[in-house]
Amino acid sequence: MSLSFEDTATTDSNTTSAQQAQKKRLINGWHVDVNQLMPLKYRWAWEHYLNGCANHWMPTEVPMTKDIETWRSNKLTADERLVIMRNLGFFATAESLVGNNLVLAIFKHITNAECRQYLLRQAFEEAIHTHTFLYIVESLGLNEREVFNMYHEIPSIQKKDDFEMQLTSAVLDPDFSTESFEGMQQFLKNLIGYYIIMEGIFFYSGFVMMLSFHRRNLMTGVGEQFQYILRDETIHLNFGIDLINGIKAENPQLWTPEFQAHIIDLIKQAVELEIAYAHDCLPNGILGLNAEAFRNYVQHIADRRLERIGIAPLYHSSHPFPWMSETMDLSKEKNFFETRVTEYQAASNLNWD
């Protein structure tokens, strides 16, 4: 059967489209132009972008009346207040660190349009998370200096932040490039430090601690916001893992035994820093939580992160907080998107004084 002119044109167009898609690379692409999305090559990146958009929320849409009443009452013990303050202090700084690394380093060196589209969405979400902590601090009438300067004053928080900055500092250098073998490995280490360690390990003890209050029907507004942050961070983590594995697949020469051993060493250091942070937040424990349980938890999630980037688990620890699985399922708690307008109106009319 002979092809008509129209058939030939369609075939040529499809061939050209396929060739253009094949030229796309996650790093060191042919060039970065006007964020040319079509034809899509990495559909997983586009799916993450769509999922992120579907999860849109704002902290001011969550009412804080009950939280204010609880905070001003004697319902919380000194140890419970310490847990809340420590985690607000850590997250308030950490979210700005990840936002800086995302905008100033990662976006610059990713040369694929659909991945950049997701990174733009993620950058906005990081801004929303920073906004959330300011909203909580203002709502509860907390000492802003105490919360936002905690990374200078609490050693366990400072050590986590310093460790993260060491992992990402090289890529923030204006002269950094991914064109060399060493540069590509350094960038891959940055992504692992950013997505696997910071967002995949350093955030999760805090999520358990804060959501434990929500589980007990305490500080429900703060807990709801942490649920939404956790939902965002789950997509961030999944995107980061896909990105890391995609770069590995396109550049298998980077994934040397020596490099893997270095990553394992970094994960081990991160686990110990996170366990020390848990001990600092829970010196005496609170109902249902104690510092020792977090050793198992942090080791458990570290193993899950390692497995997803192709490294065998190290710890084989059990999950001590099975209730987290249900807490993470927002649909069982409430339908946020059916109640958000009413809640926004209620929150906007509150007088925090």
mmCIF file of C-alpha atoms in Angstrom:
data_model
loop_
_atom_site.group_PDB
_atom_site.id
_atom_site.type_symbol
_atom_site.label_atom_id
_atom_site.label_comp_id
_atom_site.label_asym_id
_atom_site.label_seq_id
_atom_site.Cartn_x
_atom_site.Cartn_y
_atom_site.Cartn_z
ATOM 1 C CA MET A 1 0.000 0.000 0.000
ATOM 2 C CA SER A 2 1.426 3.374 -0.999
ATOM 3 C CA LEU A 3 1.386 6.356 1.325
ATOM 4 C CA SER A 4 -0.348 9.545 0.346
ATOM 5 C CA PHE A 5 1.366 12.882 0.832
ATOM 6 C CA GLU A 6 -0.667 13.429 4.021
ATOM 7 C CA ASP A 7 0.305 9.987 5.353
ATOM 8 C CA THR A 8 3.957 10.690 4.630
ATOM 9 C CA ALA A 9 3.804 14.042 6.365
ATOM 10 C CA THR A 10 2.247 12.432 9.447
ATOM 11 C CA THR A 11 4.873 9.695 9.494
ATOM 12 C CA ASP A 12 7.697 12.202 9.130
ATOM 13 C CA SER A 13 6.181 14.308 11.902
ATOM 14 C CA ASN A 14 5.928 11.326 14.234
ATOM 15 C CA THR A 15 9.483 10.282 13.423
ATOM 16 C CA THR A 16 10.761 13.780 14.086
ATOM 17 C CA SER A 17 8.801 13.904 17.336
ATOM 18 C CA ALA A 18 10.285 10.592 18.475
ATOM 19 C CA GLN A 19 13.776 11.753 17.555
ATOM 20 C CA GLN A 20 13.281 14.988 19.475
ATOM 21 C CA ALA A 21 12.119 13.050 22.531
ATOM 22 C CA GLN A 22 15.142 10.767 22.349
ATOM 23 C CA LYS A 23 17.448 13.791 22.386
ATOM 24 C CA LYS A 24 16.096 14.848 25.748
ATOM 25 C CA ARG A 25 18.364 14.241 28.720
ATOM 26 C CA LEU A 26 17.895 14.823 32.430
ATOM 27 C CA ILE A 27 21.300 16.513 32.674
ATOM 28 C CA ASN A 28 23.677 17.698 29.971
ATOM 29 C CA GLY A 29 20.931 17.843 27.344
ATOM 30 C CA TRP A 30 21.466 19.344 23.931
ATOM 31 C CA HIS A 31 20.282 22.707 25.129
ATOM 32 C CA VAL A 32 17.720 24.290 27.419
ATOM 33 C CA ASP A 33 15.331 26.420 25.411
ATOM 34 C CA VAL A 34 11.814 27.689 26.070
ATOM 35 C CA ASN A 35 10.839 24.808 28.370
ATOM 36 C CA GLN A 36 9.747 22.780 25.334
ATOM 37 C CA LEU A 37 7.484 20.189 26.920
ATOM 38 C CA MET A 38 6.352 18.365 23.804
ATOM 39 C CA PRO A 39 7.140 15.697 22.945
ATOM 40 C CA LEU A 40 7.190 14.282 26.482
ATOM 41 C CA LYS A 41 9.920 11.763 27.227
ATOM 42 C CA TYR A 42 9.766 11.446 31.024
ATOM 43 C CA ARG A 43 6.056 10.956 31.624
ATOM 44 C CA TRP A 44 6.708 10.178 35.276
ATOM 45 C CA ALA A 45 7.814 13.809 35.744
ATOM 46 C CA TRP A 46 4.611 15.104 34.184
ATOM 47 C CA GLU A 47 2.532 12.789 36.386
ATOM 48 C CA HIS A 48 4.269 14.120 39.490
ATOM 49 C CA TYR A 49 3.530 17.658 38.306
ATOM 50 C CA LEU A 50 -0.174 16.870 37.829
ATOM 51 C CA ASN A 51 -0.361 15.171 41.237
ATOM 52 C CA GLY A 52 1.262 18.185 42.856
ATOM 53 C CA CYS A 53 -1.239 20.545 41.234
ATOM 54 C CA ALA A 54 -4.142 18.350 42.361
ATOM 55 C CA ASN A 55 -2.910 18.626 45.961
ATOM 56 C CA HIS A 56 -2.898 22.420 46.128
ATOM 57 C CA TRP A 57 -3.625 23.935 49.538
ATOM 58 C CA MET A 58 -2.869 27.032 51.604
ATOM 59 C CA PRO A 59 -2.154 27.125 55.351
ATOM 60 C CA THR A 60 -4.593 29.978 55.948
ATOM 61 C CA GLU A 61 -7.406 27.648 54.860
ATOM 62 C CA VAL A 62 -6.922 25.615 58.047
ATOM 63 C CA PRO A 63 -8.663 27.043 61.140
ATOM 64 C CA MET A 64 -6.513 27.378 64.254
ATOM 65 C CA THR A 65 -9.131 28.237 66.899
ATOM 66 C CA LYS A 66 -8.874 24.942 68.798
ATOM 67 C CA ASP A 67 -5.084 24.964 68.619
ATOM 68 C CA ILE A 68 -4.958 28.446 70.127
ATOM 69 C CA GLU A 69 -7.244 27.347 72.952
ATOM 70 C CA THR A 70 -5.147 24.237 73.581
ATOM 71 C CA TRP A 71 -1.847 26.138 73.535
ATOM 72 C CA ARG A 72 -3.141 28.730 76.000
ATOM 73 C CA SER A 73 -4.549 26.053 78.329
ATOM 74 C CA ASN A 74 -2.826 23.509 80.559
ATOM 75 C CA LYS A 75 -3.710 20.541 78.326
ATOM 76 C CA LEU A 76 -0.132 20.157 77.091
ATOM 77 C CA THR A 77 2.757 19.113 79.299
ATOM 78 C CA ALA A 78 6.141 20.813 79.205
ATOM 79 C CA ASP A 79 7.564 17.820 77.309
ATOM 80 C CA GLU A 80 4.782 18.021 74.714
ATOM 81 C CA ARG A 81 5.381 21.741 74.232
ATOM 82 C CA LEU A 82 9.082 21.021 73.771
ATOM 83 C CA VAL A 83 8.315 18.529 70.971
ATOM 84 C CA ILE A 84 6.161 21.070 69.158
ATOM 85 C CA MET A 85 8.645 23.918 69.527
ATOM 86 C CA ARG A 86 11.656 21.831 68.463
ATOM 87 C CA ASN A 87 9.910 20.640 65.325
ATOM 88 C CA LEU A 88 8.657 24.082 64.376
ATOM 89 C CA GLY A 89 12.215 25.331 64.811
ATOM 90 C CA PHE A 90 13.711 22.615 62.625
ATOM 91 C CA PHE A 91 11.144 22.726 59.844
ATOM 92 C CA ALA A 92 11.087 26.519 59.652
ATOM 93 C CA THR A 93 14.780 26.482 58.692
ATOM 94 C CA ALA A 94 14.837 23.234 56.732
ATOM 95 C CA GLU A 95 12.129 24.301 54.298
ATOM 96 C CA SER A 96 14.098 27.421 53.379
ATOM 97 C CA LEU A 97 17.248 25.339 52.891
ATOM 98 C CA VAL A 98 15.551 22.939 50.509
ATOM 99 C CA GLY A 99 13.917 25.829 48.662
ATOM 100 C CA ASN A 100 17.278 27.532 48.133
ATOM 101 C CA ASN A 101 18.918 24.348 46.877
ATOM 102 C CA LEU A 102 16.025 23.654 44.538
ATOM 103 C CA VAL A 103 15.905 27.107 42.946
ATOM 104 C CA LEU A 104 19.593 28.017 42.976
ATOM 105 C CA ALA A 105 21.144 24.634 42.126
ATOM 106 C CA ILE A 106 18.912 21.780 40.994
ATOM 107 C CA PHE A 107 16.733 23.738 38.559
ATOM 108 C CA LYS A 108 19.809 25.265 36.922
ATOM 109 C CA HIS A 109 21.398 21.928 36.040
ATOM 110 C CA ILE A 110 18.334 19.872 35.051
ATOM 111 C CA THR A 111 18.042 20.205 31.278
ATOM 112 C CA ASN A 112 14.696 18.474 30.758
ATOM 113 C CA ALA A 113 11.544 20.562 30.349
ATOM 114 C CA GLU A 114 9.011 18.277 32.020
ATOM 115 C CA CYS A 115 11.257 17.859 35.054
ATOM 116 C CA ARG A 116 11.704 21.611 35.221
ATOM 117 C CA GLN A 117 7.938 21.983 35.095
ATOM 118 C CA TYR A 118 7.654 19.835 38.215
ATOM 119 C CA LEU A 119 10.513 21.688 39.923
ATOM 120 C CA LEU A 120 8.638 24.957 39.434
ATOM 121 C CA ARG A 121 5.643 23.404 41.166
ATOM 122 C CA GLN A 122 7.824 22.037 43.960
ATOM 123 C CA ALA A 123 9.468 25.415 44.512
ATOM 124 C CA PHE A 124 6.031 26.938 45.073
ATOM 125 C CA GLU A 125 5.177 24.178 47.548
ATOM 126 C CA GLU A 126 8.360 24.873 49.506
ATOM 127 C CA ALA A 127 7.244 28.492 49.770
ATOM 128 C CA ILE A 128 3.840 27.317 51.031
ATOM 129 C CA HIS A 129 5.537 25.189 53.697
ATOM 130 C CA THR A 130 7.614 28.137 54.903
ATOM 131 C CA HIS A 131 4.416 30.190 54.956
ATOM 132 C CA THR A 132 2.809 27.444 57.065
ATOM 133 C CA PHE A 133 5.335 27.726 59.877
ATOM 134 C CA LEU A 134 5.013 31.499 59.947
ATOM 135 C CA TYR A 135 1.213 31.082 60.093
ATOM 136 C CA ILE A 136 1.465 28.626 62.991
ATOM 137 C CA VAL A 137 3.903 30.830 64.917
ATOM 138 C CA GLU A 138 1.721 33.910 64.466
ATOM 139 C CA SER A 139 -1.491 32.026 65.273
ATOM 140 C CA LEU A 140 -0.159 30.587 68.537
ATOM 141 C CA GLY A 141 1.583 33.818 69.505
ATOM 142 C CA LEU A 142 4.988 32.139 69.740
ATOM 143 C CA ASN A 143 8.303 33.940 70.068
ATOM 144 C CA GLU A 144 9.389 34.322 66.433
ATOM 145 C CA ARG A 145 13.036 34.741 67.312
ATOM 146 C CA GLU A 146 13.041 31.568 69.400
ATOM 147 C CA VAL A 147 11.543 29.484 66.579
ATOM 148 C CA PHE A 148 13.379 30.883 63.579
ATOM 149 C CA ASN A 149 16.795 31.076 65.277
ATOM 150 C CA MET A 150 16.643 27.581 66.739
ATOM 151 C CA TYR A 151 19.076 26.277 64.133
ATOM 152 C CA HIS A 152 21.719 28.531 65.721
ATOM 153 C CA GLU A 153 20.925 27.537 69.282
ATOM 154 C CA ILE A 154 19.913 23.857 69.331
ATOM 155 C CA PRO A 155 22.914 21.621 68.480
ATOM 156 C CA SER A 156 20.896 18.690 67.098
ATOM 157 C CA ILE A 157 19.132 21.011 64.628
ATOM 158 C CA GLN A 158 22.320 22.848 63.728
ATOM 159 C CA LYS A 159 24.141 19.580 63.018
ATOM 160 C CA LYS A 160 21.424 18.380 60.660
ATOM 161 C CA ASP A 161 21.375 21.710 58.816
ATOM 162 C CA ASP A 162 25.182 21.867 58.619
ATOM 163 C CA PHE A 163 25.342 18.297 57.292
ATOM 164 C CA GLU A 164 22.806 19.104 54.605
ATOM 165 C CA MET A 165 24.598 22.286 53.566
ATOM 166 C CA GLN A 166 27.863 20.350 53.230
ATOM 167 C CA LEU A 167 26.165 17.946 50.821
ATOM 168 C CA THR A 168 24.797 20.714 48.631
ATOM 169 C CA SER A 169 27.397 23.506 48.853
ATOM 170 C CA ALA A 170 29.499 22.453 45.835
ATOM 171 C CA VAL A 171 26.553 22.621 43.448
ATOM 172 C CA LEU A 172 25.742 26.151 44.619
ATOM 173 C CA ASP A 173 29.160 27.342 43.378
ATOM 174 C CA PRO A 174 28.614 29.654 40.365
ATOM 175 C CA ASP A 175 31.356 27.797 38.477
ATOM 176 C CA PHE A 176 29.915 24.338 39.096
ATOM 177 C CA SER A 177 29.212 22.267 35.979
ATOM 178 C CA THR A 178 27.847 18.795 35.273
ATOM 179 C CA GLU A 179 29.914 18.428 32.099
ATOM 180 C CA SER A 180 32.705 16.451 33.773
ATOM 181 C CA PHE A 181 32.474 12.986 35.357
ATOM 182 C CA GLU A 182 33.251 14.479 38.761
ATOM 183 C CA GLY A 183 30.627 17.171 38.266
ATOM 184 C CA MET A 184 27.950 14.642 37.369
ATOM 185 C CA GLN A 185 28.749 12.553 40.437
ATOM 186 C CA GLN A 186 28.707 15.643 42.624
ATOM 187 C CA PHE A 187 25.297 16.604 41.260
ATOM 188 C CA LEU A 188 23.974 13.096 41.853
ATOM 189 C CA LYS A 189 25.253 13.298 45.441
ATOM 190 C CA ASN A 190 23.471 16.630 45.805
ATOM 191 C CA LEU A 191 20.186 15.059 44.665
ATOM 192 C CA ILE A 192 20.612 12.175 47.098
ATOM 193 C CA GLY A 193 21.433 14.607 49.915
ATOM 194 C CA TYR A 194 18.460 16.773 49.031
ATOM 195 C CA TYR A 195 15.748 14.218 48.278
ATOM 196 C CA ILE A 196 16.839 11.053 50.089
ATOM 197 C CA ILE A 197 18.461 12.510 53.205
ATOM 198 C CA MET A 198 16.767 15.849 53.844
ATOM 199 C CA GLU A 199 13.262 15.207 52.523
ATOM 200 C CA GLY A 200 13.330 11.428 52.910
ATOM 201 C CA ILE A 201 14.974 10.976 56.329
ATOM 202 C CA PHE A 202 15.440 14.284 58.195
ATOM 203 C CA PHE A 203 11.761 15.240 57.893
ATOM 204 C CA TYR A 204 10.155 11.997 58.967
ATOM 205 C CA SER A 205 10.807 11.887 62.722
ATOM 206 C CA GLY A 206 9.197 15.301 62.915
ATOM 207 C CA PHE A 207 6.196 14.110 60.948
ATOM 208 C CA VAL A 208 5.636 11.236 63.393
ATOM 209 C CA MET A 209 5.972 13.505 66.431
ATOM 210 C CA MET A 210 3.629 16.188 65.145
ATOM 211 C CA LEU A 211 1.053 13.798 63.758
ATOM 212 C CA SER A 212 0.974 11.923 67.068
ATOM 213 C CA PHE A 213 -0.770 14.981 68.541
ATOM 214 C CA HIS A 214 -3.322 14.984 65.749
ATOM 215 C CA ARG A 215 -3.937 11.292 66.414
ATOM 216 C CA ARG A 216 -4.803 12.150 70.022
ATOM 217 C CA ASN A 217 -7.091 15.007 68.893
ATOM 218 C CA LEU A 218 -4.642 17.644 70.123
ATOM 219 C CA MET A 219 -3.335 20.565 68.040
ATOM 220 C CA THR A 220 -5.541 19.405 65.176
ATOM 221 C CA GLY A 221 -4.989 22.493 63.008
ATOM 222 C CA VAL A 222 -1.217 22.133 63.198
ATOM 223 C CA GLY A 223 -1.576 18.386 62.633
ATOM 224 C CA GLU A 224 -3.736 18.911 59.565
ATOM 225 C CA GLN A 225 -1.157 21.233 58.045
ATOM 226 C CA PHE A 226 1.581 18.691 58.737
ATOM 227 C CA GLN A 227 -0.545 16.083 56.974
ATOM 228 C CA TYR A 228 -0.693 18.278 53.879
ATOM 229 C CA ILE A 229 3.046 18.941 54.065
ATOM 230 C CA LEU A 230 3.683 15.207 54.383
ATOM 231 C CA ARG A 231 1.522 14.576 51.330
ATOM 232 C CA ASP A 232 3.554 17.148 49.361
ATOM 233 C CA GLU A 233 6.842 15.717 50.603
ATOM 234 C CA THR A 234 5.805 12.213 49.558
ATOM 235 C CA ILE A 235 5.486 13.427 45.962
ATOM 236 C CA HIS A 236 8.767 15.356 46.271
ATOM 237 C CA LEU A 237 10.489 12.191 47.431
ATOM 238 C CA ASN A 238 8.973 10.063 44.665
ATOM 239 C CA PHE A 239 10.004 12.600 42.031
ATOM 240 C CA GLY A 240 13.512 12.793 43.462
ATOM 241 C CA ILE A 241 13.903 9.020 43.431
ATOM 242 C CA ASP A 242 12.706 8.852 39.810
ATOM 243 C CA LEU A 243 15.116 11.652 38.908
ATOM 244 C CA ILE A 244 18.060 9.958 40.635
ATOM 245 C CA ASN A 245 17.283 6.608 39.016
ATOM 246 C CA GLY A 246 16.811 8.303 35.644
ATOM 247 C CA ILE A 247 20.227 9.966 35.815
ATOM 248 C CA LYS A 248 21.742 6.634 36.875
ATOM 249 C CA ALA A 249 20.133 4.901 33.892
ATOM 250 C CA GLU A 250 21.396 7.514 31.429
ATOM 251 C CA ASN A 251 24.857 7.679 33.022
ATOM 252 C CA PRO A 252 25.580 4.210 34.461
ATOM 253 C CA GLN A 253 29.285 4.974 34.677
ATOM 254 C CA LEU A 254 28.552 7.266 37.644
ATOM 255 C CA TRP A 255 27.231 4.475 39.874
ATOM 256 C CA THR A 256 30.609 3.035 40.840
ATOM 257 C CA PRO A 257 31.135 0.773 43.879
ATOM 258 C CA GLU A 258 33.161 3.574 45.468
ATOM 259 C CA PHE A 259 30.369 6.081 44.920
ATOM 260 C CA GLN A 260 27.776 3.703 46.360
ATOM 261 C CA ALA A 261 29.971 3.111 49.428
ATOM 262 C CA HIS A 262 30.201 6.898 49.891
ATOM 263 C CA ILE A 263 26.408 7.230 49.686
ATOM 264 C CA ILE A 264 25.966 4.442 52.244
ATOM 265 C CA ASP A 265 28.349 6.264 54.596
ATOM 266 C CA LEU A 266 26.354 9.487 54.193
ATOM 267 C CA ILE A 267 23.110 7.658 54.946
ATOM 268 C CA LYS A 268 24.639 6.148 58.092
ATOM 269 C CA GLN A 269 25.720 9.599 59.273
ATOM 270 C CA ALA A 270 22.277 11.022 58.523
ATOM 271 C CA VAL A 271 20.557 8.238 60.476
ATOM 272 C CA GLU A 272 22.658 8.947 63.559
ATOM 273 C CA LEU A 273 21.986 12.686 63.302
ATOM 274 C CA GLU A 274 18.248 12.044 63.060
ATOM 275 C CA ILE A 275 18.296 9.676 66.032
ATOM 276 C CA ALA A 276 20.155 12.321 68.083
ATOM 277 C CA TYR A 277 17.509 14.853 67.041
ATOM 278 C CA ALA A 278 14.740 12.503 68.251
ATOM 279 C CA HIS A 279 16.486 12.127 71.625
ATOM 280 C CA ASP A 280 16.753 15.918 71.873
ATOM 281 C CA CYS A 281 13.028 16.359 71.155
ATOM 282 C CA LEU A 282 11.990 13.557 73.509
ATOM 283 C CA PRO A 283 14.310 13.630 76.541
ATOM 284 C CA ASN A 284 11.571 12.137 78.731
ATOM 285 C CA GLY A 285 9.201 10.786 76.105
ATOM 286 C CA ILE A 286 5.532 11.676 75.685
ATOM 287 C CA LEU A 287 2.446 9.505 75.444
ATOM 288 C CA GLY A 288 3.027 6.824 72.818
ATOM 289 C CA LEU A 289 6.481 8.071 71.837
ATOM 290 C CA ASN A 290 9.983 7.593 73.160
ATOM 291 C CA ALA A 291 13.374 8.318 71.700
ATOM 292 C CA GLU A 292 14.462 4.681 71.433
ATOM 293 C CA ALA A 293 11.519 3.818 69.171
ATOM 294 C CA PHE A 294 12.823 6.386 66.729
ATOM 295 C CA ARG A 295 16.056 4.455 66.261
ATOM 296 C CA ASN A 296 14.047 1.643 64.696
ATOM 297 C CA TYR A 297 11.890 4.073 62.753
ATOM 298 C CA VAL A 298 14.746 6.085 61.249
ATOM 299 C CA GLN A 299 16.639 2.919 60.349
ATOM 300 C CA HIS A 300 13.484 1.467 58.789
ATOM 301 C CA ILE A 301 12.845 4.446 56.524
ATOM 302 C CA ALA A 302 16.556 4.699 55.637
ATOM 303 C CA ASP A 303 16.406 1.105 54.380
ATOM 304 C CA ARG A 304 13.340 1.921 52.272
ATOM 305 C CA ARG A 305 15.121 4.911 50.693
ATOM 306 C CA LEU A 306 18.232 2.853 49.951
ATOM 307 C CA GLU A 307 16.232 0.080 48.313
ATOM 308 C CA ARG A 308 14.514 2.515 45.991
ATOM 309 C CA ILE A 309 17.821 3.754 44.580
ATOM 310 C CA GLY A 310 19.172 0.240 44.171
ATOM 311 C CA ILE A 311 21.208 -0.237 47.353
ATOM 312 C CA ALA A 312 20.624 -3.156 49.720
ATOM 313 C CA PRO A 313 19.112 -2.308 53.132
ATOM 314 C CA LEU A 314 21.482 -1.868 56.050
ATOM 315 C CA TYR A 315 19.457 -2.149 59.230
ATOM 316 C CA HIS A 316 16.452 -4.473 58.769
ATOM 317 C CA SER A 317 14.632 -2.666 61.582
ATOM 318 C CA SER A 318 10.887 -2.957 62.111
ATOM 319 C CA HIS A 319 8.383 -0.109 61.764
ATOM 320 C CA PRO A 320 7.393 0.957 65.316
ATOM 321 C CA PHE A 321 4.577 3.321 64.267
ATOM 322 C CA PRO A 322 2.101 1.359 62.128
ATOM 323 C CA TRP A 323 -0.561 4.007 62.763
ATOM 324 C CA MET A 324 1.374 6.377 60.475
ATOM 325 C CA SER A 325 0.074 4.517 57.418
ATOM 326 C CA GLU A 326 -3.515 5.443 58.230
ATOM 327 C CA THR A 327 -2.630 8.934 59.405
ATOM 328 C CA MET A 328 -1.026 9.573 56.026
ATOM 329 C CA ASP A 329 -4.273 8.663 54.263
ATOM 330 C CA LEU A 330 -5.981 12.052 54.233
ATOM 331 C CA SER A 331 -9.163 10.713 52.627
ATOM 332 C CA LYS A 332 -9.939 8.799 55.820
ATOM 333 C CA GLU A 333 -9.637 11.939 57.886
ATOM 334 C CA LYS A 334 -11.699 14.336 55.796
ATOM 335 C CA ASN A 335 -12.195 15.555 52.273
ATOM 336 C CA PHE A 336 -10.056 18.672 52.363
ATOM 337 C CA PHE A 337 -11.213 19.971 49.004
ATOM 338 C CA GLU A 338 -14.901 19.814 49.948
ATOM 339 C CA THR A 339 -14.383 21.817 53.148
ATOM 340 C CA ARG A 340 -11.641 24.242 52.179
ATOM 341 C CA VAL A 341 -13.886 27.205 51.204
ATOM 342 C CA THR A 342 -15.814 27.128 54.482
ATOM 343 C CA GLU A 343 -12.613 26.712 56.466
ATOM 344 C CA TYR A 344 -10.925 29.523 54.604
ATOM 345 C CA GLN A 345 -13.772 31.885 55.422
ATOM 346 C CA ALA A 346 -13.732 30.813 59.078
ATOM 347 C CA ALA A 347 -9.976 31.197 59.359
ATOM 348 C CA SER A 348 -9.902 34.572 57.654
ATOM 349 C CA ASN A 349 -12.431 35.978 60.144
ATOM 350 C CA LEU A 350 -10.545 34.892 63.246
ATOM 351 C CA ASN A 351 -8.967 37.512 65.450
ATOM 352 C CA TRP A 352 -5.752 36.090 66.890
ATOM 353 C CA ASP A 353 -5.727 38.710 69.651
#
